[in-house]
Amino acid sequence: MSRRLTHTVIGTGIALSLLGWGAGRVGGIAFDTFRPKMQAAPKAALPHFSVHLSIEVRP
């Protein structure tokens, strides 16, 4: 794998990681904004989920 392609893959991985982190933060803020309205409604179990991305680069 060429050095340029390696750098591109690593840069893309970092960008995707930051994008996912940012989306999670925005989602958390939105969830906190709507939470008071949700607490007034009958209690419902909210599912917990997480997304894990990994990129493996081999020489």
PDB file of N, CA, C and O in Angstrom:
ATOM      1  N   MET A   1       0.856  -1.167   0.000  1.00  0.00           N
ATOM      2  CA  MET A   1       0.000   0.000   0.000  1.00  0.00           C
ATOM      3  C   MET A   1       0.905   1.234   0.000  1.00  0.00           C
ATOM      4  O   MET A   1       1.844   1.319   0.769  1.00  0.00           O
ATOM      5  N   SER A   2       0.609   2.144  -0.860  1.00  0.00           N
ATOM      6  CA  SER A   2       1.463   3.334  -0.965  1.00  0.00           C
ATOM      7  C   SER A   2       1.286   4.242   0.263  1.00  0.00           C
ATOM      8  O   SER A   2       0.291   4.177   0.969  1.00  0.00           O
ATOM      9  N   ARG A   3       2.263   5.054   0.485  1.00  0.00           N
ATOM     10  CA  ARG A   3       2.236   5.959   1.649  1.00  0.00           C
ATOM     11  C   ARG A   3       1.061   6.923   1.557  1.00  0.00           C
ATOM     12  O   ARG A   3       0.395   7.195   2.550  1.00  0.00           O
ATOM     13  N   ARG A   4       0.792   7.425   0.357  1.00  0.00           N
ATOM     14  CA  ARG A   4      -0.309   8.377   0.195  1.00  0.00           C
ATOM     15  C   ARG A   4      -1.654   7.718   0.509  1.00  0.00           C
ATOM     16  O   ARG A   4      -2.508   8.305   1.170  1.00  0.00           O
ATOM     17  N   LEU A   5      -1.837   6.487   0.030  1.00  0.00           N
ATOM     18  CA  LEU A   5      -3.080   5.765   0.306  1.00  0.00           C
ATOM     19  C   LEU A   5      -3.208   5.478   1.795  1.00  0.00           C
ATOM     20  O   LEU A   5      -4.292   5.607   2.381  1.00  0.00           O
ATOM     21  N   THR A   6      -2.108   5.126   2.438  1.00  0.00           N
ATOM     22  CA  THR A   6      -2.123   4.871   3.876  1.00  0.00           C
ATOM     23  C   THR A   6      -2.554   6.124   4.628  1.00  0.00           C
ATOM     24  O   THR A   6      -3.396   6.069   5.525  1.00  0.00           O
ATOM     25  N   HIS A   7      -1.991   7.257   4.269  1.00  0.00           N
ATOM     26  CA  HIS A   7      -2.354   8.512   4.932  1.00  0.00           C
ATOM     27  C   HIS A   7      -3.815   8.860   4.678  1.00  0.00           C
ATOM     28  O   HIS A   7      -4.494   9.374   5.572  1.00  0.00           O
ATOM     29  N   THR A   8      -4.290   8.588   3.482  1.00  0.00           N
ATOM     30  CA  THR A   8      -5.693   8.859   3.157  1.00  0.00           C
ATOM     31  C   THR A   8      -6.617   7.993   3.999  1.00  0.00           C
ATOM     32  O   THR A   8      -7.612   8.477   4.539  1.00  0.00           O
ATOM     33  N   VAL A   9      -6.265   6.718   4.133  1.00  0.00           N
ATOM     34  CA  VAL A   9      -7.093   5.804   4.923  1.00  0.00           C
ATOM     35  C   VAL A   9      -7.095   6.222   6.393  1.00  0.00           C
ATOM     36  O   VAL A   9      -8.146   6.251   7.040  1.00  0.00           O
ATOM     37  N   ILE A  10      -5.952   6.561   6.922  1.00  0.00           N
ATOM     38  CA  ILE A  10      -5.872   6.990   8.321  1.00  0.00           C
ATOM     39  C   ILE A  10      -6.637   8.294   8.524  1.00  0.00           C
ATOM     40  O   ILE A  10      -7.391   8.437   9.487  1.00  0.00           O
ATOM     41  N   GLY A  11      -6.480   9.234   7.619  1.00  0.00           N
ATOM     42  CA  GLY A  11      -7.204  10.502   7.710  1.00  0.00           C
ATOM     43  C   GLY A  11      -8.710  10.304   7.632  1.00  0.00           C
ATOM     44  O   GLY A  11      -9.478  10.946   8.360  1.00  0.00           O
ATOM     45  N   THR A  12      -9.153   9.401   6.765  1.00  0.00           N
ATOM     46  CA  THR A  12     -10.575   9.105   6.647  1.00  0.00           C
ATOM     47  C   THR A  12     -11.098   8.488   7.935  1.00  0.00           C
ATOM     48  O   THR A  12     -12.190   8.826   8.398  1.00  0.00           O
ATOM     49  N   GLY A  13     -10.310   7.591   8.520  1.00  0.00           N
ATOM     50  CA  GLY A  13     -10.713   6.974   9.786  1.00  0.00           C
ATOM     51  C   GLY A  13     -10.859   8.005  10.893  1.00  0.00           C
ATOM     52  O   GLY A  13     -11.821   7.973  11.668  1.00  0.00           O
ATOM     53  N   ILE A  14      -9.928   8.920  10.974  1.00  0.00           N
ATOM     54  CA  ILE A  14      -9.999   9.977  11.990  1.00  0.00           C
ATOM     55  C   ILE A  14     -11.220  10.862  11.740  1.00  0.00           C
ATOM     56  O   ILE A  14     -11.944  11.213  12.671  1.00  0.00           O
ATOM     57  N   ALA A  15     -11.452  11.216  10.483  1.00  0.00           N
ATOM     58  CA  ALA A  15     -12.597  12.068  10.151  1.00  0.00           C
ATOM     59  C   ALA A  15     -13.910  11.372  10.510  1.00  0.00           C
ATOM     60  O   ALA A  15     -14.822  11.998  11.072  1.00  0.00           O
ATOM     61  N   LEU A  16     -14.030  10.090  10.203  1.00  0.00           N
ATOM     62  CA  LEU A  16     -15.250   9.352  10.539  1.00  0.00           C
ATOM     63  C   LEU A  16     -15.429   9.260  12.049  1.00  0.00           C
ATOM     64  O   LEU A  16     -16.550   9.343  12.560  1.00  0.00           O
ATOM     65  N   SER A  17     -14.341   9.067  12.757  1.00  0.00           N
ATOM     66  CA  SER A  17     -14.411   9.004  14.213  1.00  0.00           C
ATOM     67  C   SER A  17     -14.916  10.320  14.790  1.00  0.00           C
ATOM     68  O   SER A  17     -15.794  10.339  15.659  1.00  0.00           O
ATOM     69  N   LEU A  18     -14.367  11.432  14.312  1.00  0.00           N
ATOM     70  CA  LEU A  18     -14.807  12.737  14.802  1.00  0.00           C
ATOM     71  C   LEU A  18     -16.251  13.029  14.400  1.00  0.00           C
ATOM     72  O   LEU A  18     -17.005  13.623  15.171  1.00  0.00           O
ATOM     73  N   LEU A  19     -16.634  12.602  13.209  1.00  0.00           N
ATOM     74  CA  LEU A  19     -18.007  12.794  12.766  1.00  0.00           C
ATOM     75  C   LEU A  19     -18.970  12.019  13.657  1.00  0.00           C
ATOM     76  O   LEU A  19     -20.012  12.532  14.072  1.00  0.00           O
ATOM     77  N   GLY A  20     -18.618  10.776  13.976  1.00  0.00           N
ATOM     78  CA  GLY A  20     -19.450   9.975  14.870  1.00  0.00           C
ATOM     79  C   GLY A  20     -19.539  10.564  16.258  1.00  0.00           C
ATOM     80  O   GLY A  20     -20.601  10.599  16.880  1.00  0.00           O
ATOM     81  N   TRP A  21     -18.407  11.059  16.761  1.00  0.00           N
ATOM     82  CA  TRP A  21     -18.395  11.682  18.080  1.00  0.00           C
ATOM     83  C   TRP A  21     -19.292  12.919  18.085  1.00  0.00           C
ATOM     84  O   TRP A  21     -20.082  13.122  19.004  1.00  0.00           O
ATOM     85  N   GLY A  22     -19.176  13.727  17.040  1.00  0.00           N
ATOM     86  CA  GLY A  22     -19.995  14.940  16.943  1.00  0.00           C
ATOM     87  C   GLY A  22     -21.478  14.616  16.859  1.00  0.00           C
ATOM     88  O   GLY A  22     -22.304  15.270  17.503  1.00  0.00           O
ATOM     89  N   ALA A  23     -21.820  13.599  16.089  1.00  0.00           N
ATOM     90  CA  ALA A  23     -23.225  13.198  15.978  1.00  0.00           C
ATOM     91  C   ALA A  23     -23.743  12.704  17.324  1.00  0.00           C
ATOM     92  O   ALA A  23     -24.890  12.986  17.699  1.00  0.00           O
ATOM     93  N   GLY A  24     -22.912  12.001  18.056  1.00  0.00           N
ATOM     94  CA  GLY A  24     -23.314  11.537  19.380  1.00  0.00           C
ATOM     95  C   GLY A  24     -23.553  12.686  20.341  1.00  0.00           C
ATOM     96  O   GLY A  24     -24.486  12.667  21.136  1.00  0.00           O
ATOM     97  N   ARG A  25     -22.686  13.698  20.277  1.00  0.00           N
ATOM     98  CA  ARG A  25     -22.854  14.860  21.152  1.00  0.00           C
ATOM     99  C   ARG A  25     -24.139  15.614  20.800  1.00  0.00           C
ATOM    100  O   ARG A  25     -24.888  16.019  21.680  1.00  0.00           O
ATOM    101  N   VAL A  26     -24.394  15.806  19.508  1.00  0.00           N
ATOM    102  CA  VAL A  26     -25.614  16.501  19.082  1.00  0.00           C
ATOM    103  C   VAL A  26     -26.838  15.701  19.501  1.00  0.00           C
ATOM    104  O   VAL A  26     -27.829  16.264  19.992  1.00  0.00           O
ATOM    105  N   GLY A  27     -26.773  14.383  19.341  1.00  0.00           N
ATOM    106  CA  GLY A  27     -27.888  13.532  19.758  1.00  0.00           C
ATOM    107  C   GLY A  27     -28.126  13.610  21.253  1.00  0.00           C
ATOM    108  O   GLY A  27     -29.269  13.641  21.716  1.00  0.00           O
ATOM    109  N   GLY A  28     -27.053  13.643  22.023  1.00  0.00           N
ATOM    110  CA  GLY A  28     -27.183  13.755  23.474  1.00  0.00           C
ATOM    111  C   GLY A  28     -27.817  15.064  23.891  1.00  0.00           C
ATOM    112  O   GLY A  28     -28.677  15.103  24.785  1.00  0.00           O
ATOM    113  N   ILE A  29     -27.427  16.143  23.242  1.00  0.00           N
ATOM    114  CA  ILE A  29     -28.009  17.451  23.554  1.00  0.00           C
ATOM    115  C   ILE A  29     -29.491  17.472  23.171  1.00  0.00           C
ATOM    116  O   ILE A  29     -30.333  17.964  23.928  1.00  0.00           O
ATOM    117  N   ALA A  30     -29.808  16.927  22.002  1.00  0.00           N
ATOM    118  CA  ALA A  30     -31.213  16.878  21.570  1.00  0.00           C
ATOM    119  C   ALA A  30     -32.032  16.018  22.527  1.00  0.00           C
ATOM    120  O   ALA A  30     -33.158  16.369  22.897  1.00  0.00           O
ATOM    121  N   PHE A  31     -31.471  14.900  22.960  1.00  0.00           N
ATOM    122  CA  PHE A  31     -32.178  14.013  23.881  1.00  0.00           C
ATOM    123  C   PHE A  31     -32.431  14.728  25.212  1.00  0.00           C
ATOM    124  O   PHE A  31     -33.511  14.638  25.782  1.00  0.00           O
ATOM    125  N   ASP A  32     -31.434  15.450  25.708  1.00  0.00           N
ATOM    126  CA  ASP A  32     -31.597  16.187  26.962  1.00  0.00           C
ATOM    127  C   ASP A  32     -32.639  17.295  26.822  1.00  0.00           C
ATOM    128  O   ASP A  32     -33.338  17.617  27.790  1.00  0.00           O
ATOM    129  N   THR A  33     -32.750  17.870  25.629  1.00  0.00           N
ATOM    130  CA  THR A  33     -33.729  18.928  25.398  1.00  0.00           C
ATOM    131  C   THR A  33     -35.145  18.379  25.477  1.00  0.00           C
ATOM    132  O   THR A  33     -36.043  19.010  26.041  1.00  0.00           O
ATOM    133  N   PHE A  34     -35.357  17.183  24.930  1.00  0.00           N
ATOM    134  CA  PHE A  34     -36.699  16.605  24.885  1.00  0.00           C
ATOM    135  C   PHE A  34     -37.016  15.731  26.093  1.00  0.00           C
ATOM    136  O   PHE A  34     -38.137  15.282  26.254  1.00  0.00           O
ATOM    137  N   ARG A  35     -36.058  15.501  26.958  1.00  0.00           N
ATOM    138  CA  ARG A  35     -36.259  14.608  28.099  1.00  0.00           C
ATOM    139  C   ARG A  35     -37.379  15.071  29.032  1.00  0.00           C
ATOM    140  O   ARG A  35     -38.172  14.229  29.474  1.00  0.00           O
ATOM    141  N   PRO A  36     -37.509  16.355  29.369  1.00  0.00           N
ATOM    142  CA  PRO A  36     -38.608  16.740  30.270  1.00  0.00           C
ATOM    143  C   PRO A  36     -39.975  16.350  29.711  1.00  0.00           C
ATOM    144  O   PRO A  36     -40.843  15.920  30.453  1.00  0.00           O
ATOM    145  N   LYS A  37     -40.158  16.470  28.416  1.00  0.00           N
ATOM    146  CA  LYS A  37     -41.428  16.074  27.801  1.00  0.00           C
ATOM    147  C   LYS A  37     -41.612  14.565  27.890  1.00  0.00           C
ATOM    148  O   LYS A  37     -42.720  14.079  28.069  1.00  0.00           O
ATOM    149  N   MET A  38     -40.514  13.830  27.765  1.00  0.00           N
ATOM    150  CA  MET A  38     -40.601  12.369  27.812  1.00  0.00           C
ATOM    151  C   MET A  38     -40.888  11.892  29.234  1.00  0.00           C
ATOM    152  O   MET A  38     -41.557  10.888  29.432  1.00  0.00           O
ATOM    153  N   GLN A  39     -40.413  12.608  30.245  1.00  0.00           N
ATOM    154  CA  GLN A  39     -40.645  12.200  31.627  1.00  0.00           C
ATOM    155  C   GLN A  39     -42.099  12.413  32.018  1.00  0.00           C
ATOM    156  O   GLN A  39     -42.612  11.716  32.881  1.00  0.00           O
ATOM    157  N   ALA A  40     -42.779  13.363  31.396  1.00  0.00           N
ATOM    158  CA  ALA A  40     -44.186  13.590  31.681  1.00  0.00           C
ATOM    159  C   ALA A  40     -45.039  12.456  31.119  1.00  0.00           C
ATOM    160  O   ALA A  40     -46.108  12.162  31.636  1.00  0.00           O
ATOM    161  N   ALA A  41     -44.556  11.802  30.071  1.00  0.00           N
ATOM    162  CA  ALA A  41     -45.269  10.680  29.468  1.00  0.00           C
ATOM    163  C   ALA A  41     -45.072   9.442  30.334  1.00  0.00           C
ATOM    164  O   ALA A  41     -44.199   9.399  31.194  1.00  0.00           O
ATOM    165  N   PRO A  42     -45.882   8.402  30.109  1.00  0.00           N
ATOM    166  CA  PRO A  42     -45.699   7.161  30.864  1.00  0.00           C
ATOM    167  C   PRO A  42     -44.279   6.619  30.681  1.00  0.00           C
ATOM    168  O   PRO A  42     -43.677   6.758  29.619  1.00  0.00           O
ATOM    169  N   LYS A  43     -43.778   6.010  31.723  1.00  0.00           N
ATOM    170  CA  LYS A  43     -42.399   5.482  31.686  1.00  0.00           C
ATOM    171  C   LYS A  43     -42.276   4.390  30.638  1.00  0.00           C
ATOM    172  O   LYS A  43     -43.086   3.480  30.576  1.00  0.00           O
ATOM    173  N   ALA A  44     -41.260   4.494  29.841  1.00  0.00           N
ATOM    174  CA  ALA A  44     -40.962   3.471  28.838  1.00  0.00           C
ATOM    175  C   ALA A  44     -39.464   3.226  28.875  1.00  0.00           C
ATOM    176  O   ALA A  44     -38.669   4.151  29.024  1.00  0.00           O
ATOM    177  N   ALA A  45     -39.092   1.983  28.769  1.00  0.00           N
ATOM    178  CA  ALA A  45     -37.667   1.639  28.790  1.00  0.00           C
ATOM    179  C   ALA A  45     -37.023   2.097  27.486  1.00  0.00           C
ATOM    180  O   ALA A  45     -37.507   1.793  26.399  1.00  0.00           O
ATOM    181  N   LEU A  46     -35.960   2.862  27.606  1.00  0.00           N
ATOM    182  CA  LEU A  46     -35.228   3.309  26.429  1.00  0.00           C
ATOM    183  C   LEU A  46     -34.100   2.329  26.151  1.00  0.00           C
ATOM    184  O   LEU A  46     -33.327   2.007  27.057  1.00  0.00           O
ATOM    185  N   PRO A  47     -34.001   1.844  24.933  1.00  0.00           N
ATOM    186  CA  PRO A  47     -32.924   0.897  24.628  1.00  0.00           C
ATOM    187  C   PRO A  47     -31.564   1.591  24.631  1.00  0.00           C
ATOM    188  O   PRO A  47     -31.446   2.751  24.237  1.00  0.00           O
ATOM    189  N   HIS A  48     -30.571   0.888  25.114  1.00  0.00           N
ATOM    190  CA  HIS A  48     -29.203   1.393  25.103  1.00  0.00           C
ATOM    191  C   HIS A  48     -28.498   0.781  23.905  1.00  0.00           C
ATOM    192  O   HIS A  48     -28.581  -0.428  23.690  1.00  0.00           O
ATOM    193  N   PHE A  49     -27.839   1.604  23.132  1.00  0.00           N
ATOM    194  CA  PHE A  49     -27.097   1.083  22.001  1.00  0.00           C
ATOM    195  C   PHE A  49     -25.827   1.884  21.814  1.00  0.00           C
ATOM    196  O   PHE A  49     -25.723   3.019  22.269  1.00  0.00           O
ATOM    197  N   SER A  50     -24.883   1.272  21.184  1.00  0.00           N
ATOM    198  CA  SER A  50     -23.640   1.962  20.859  1.00  0.00           C
ATOM    199  C   SER A  50     -23.129   1.431  19.532  1.00  0.00           C
ATOM    200  O   SER A  50     -23.435   0.306  19.137  1.00  0.00           O
ATOM    201  N   VAL A  51     -22.361   2.254  18.863  1.00  0.00           N
ATOM    202  CA  VAL A  51     -21.787   1.889  17.575  1.00  0.00           C
ATOM    203  C   VAL A  51     -20.277   1.984  17.692  1.00  0.00           C
ATOM    204  O   VAL A  51     -19.757   2.989  18.184  1.00  0.00           O
ATOM    205  N   HIS A  52     -19.589   0.954  17.294  1.00  0.00           N
ATOM    206  CA  HIS A  52     -18.132   0.932  17.340  1.00  0.00           C
ATOM    207  C   HIS A  52     -17.601   0.699  15.932  1.00  0.00           C
ATOM    208  O   HIS A  52     -17.992  -0.264  15.280  1.00  0.00           O
ATOM    209  N   LEU A  53     -16.763   1.593  15.485  1.00  0.00           N
ATOM    210  CA  LEU A  53     -16.138   1.450  14.187  1.00  0.00           C
ATOM    211  C   LEU A  53     -14.649   1.250  14.392  1.00  0.00           C
ATOM    212  O   LEU A  53     -14.039   1.864  15.260  1.00  0.00           O
ATOM    213  N   SER A  54     -14.076   0.365  13.610  1.00  0.00           N
ATOM    214  CA  SER A  54     -12.626   0.200  13.684  1.00  0.00           C
ATOM    215  C   SER A  54     -12.081   0.034  12.271  1.00  0.00           C
ATOM    216  O   SER A  54     -12.738  -0.520  11.401  1.00  0.00           O
ATOM    217  N   ILE A  55     -10.902   0.531  12.089  1.00  0.00           N
ATOM    218  CA  ILE A  55     -10.223   0.418  10.803  1.00  0.00           C
ATOM    219  C   ILE A  55      -8.866  -0.235  11.071  1.00  0.00           C
ATOM    220  O   ILE A  55      -8.120   0.227  11.928  1.00  0.00           O
ATOM    221  N   GLU A  56      -8.606  -1.285  10.370  1.00  0.00           N
ATOM    222  CA  GLU A  56      -7.337  -1.972  10.536  1.00  0.00           C
ATOM    223  C   GLU A  56      -6.506  -1.783   9.279  1.00  0.00           C
ATOM    224  O   GLU A  56      -6.976  -2.038   8.180  1.00  0.00           O
ATOM    225  N   VAL A  57      -5.312  -1.314   9.463  1.00  0.00           N
ATOM    226  CA  VAL A  57      -4.410  -1.098   8.337  1.00  0.00           C
ATOM    227  C   VAL A  57      -3.216  -2.038   8.519  1.00  0.00           C
ATOM    228  O   VAL A  57      -2.535  -1.998   9.524  1.00  0.00           O
ATOM    229  N   ARG A  58      -3.020  -2.882   7.547  1.00  0.00           N
ATOM    230  CA  ARG A  58      -1.906  -3.820   7.592  1.00  0.00           C
ATOM    231  C   ARG A  58      -0.890  -3.470   6.510  1.00  0.00           C
ATOM    232  O   ARG A  58      -1.269  -3.109   5.407  1.00  0.00           O
ATOM    233  N   PRO A  59       0.356  -3.618   6.835  1.00  0.00           N
ATOM    234  CA  PRO A  59       1.381  -3.307   5.829  1.00  0.00           C
ATOM    235  C   PRO A  59       1.429  -4.360   4.728  1.00  0.00           C
ATOM    236  O   PRO A  59       1.006  -5.458   4.890  1.00  0.00           O
TER     237      PRO A  59
END
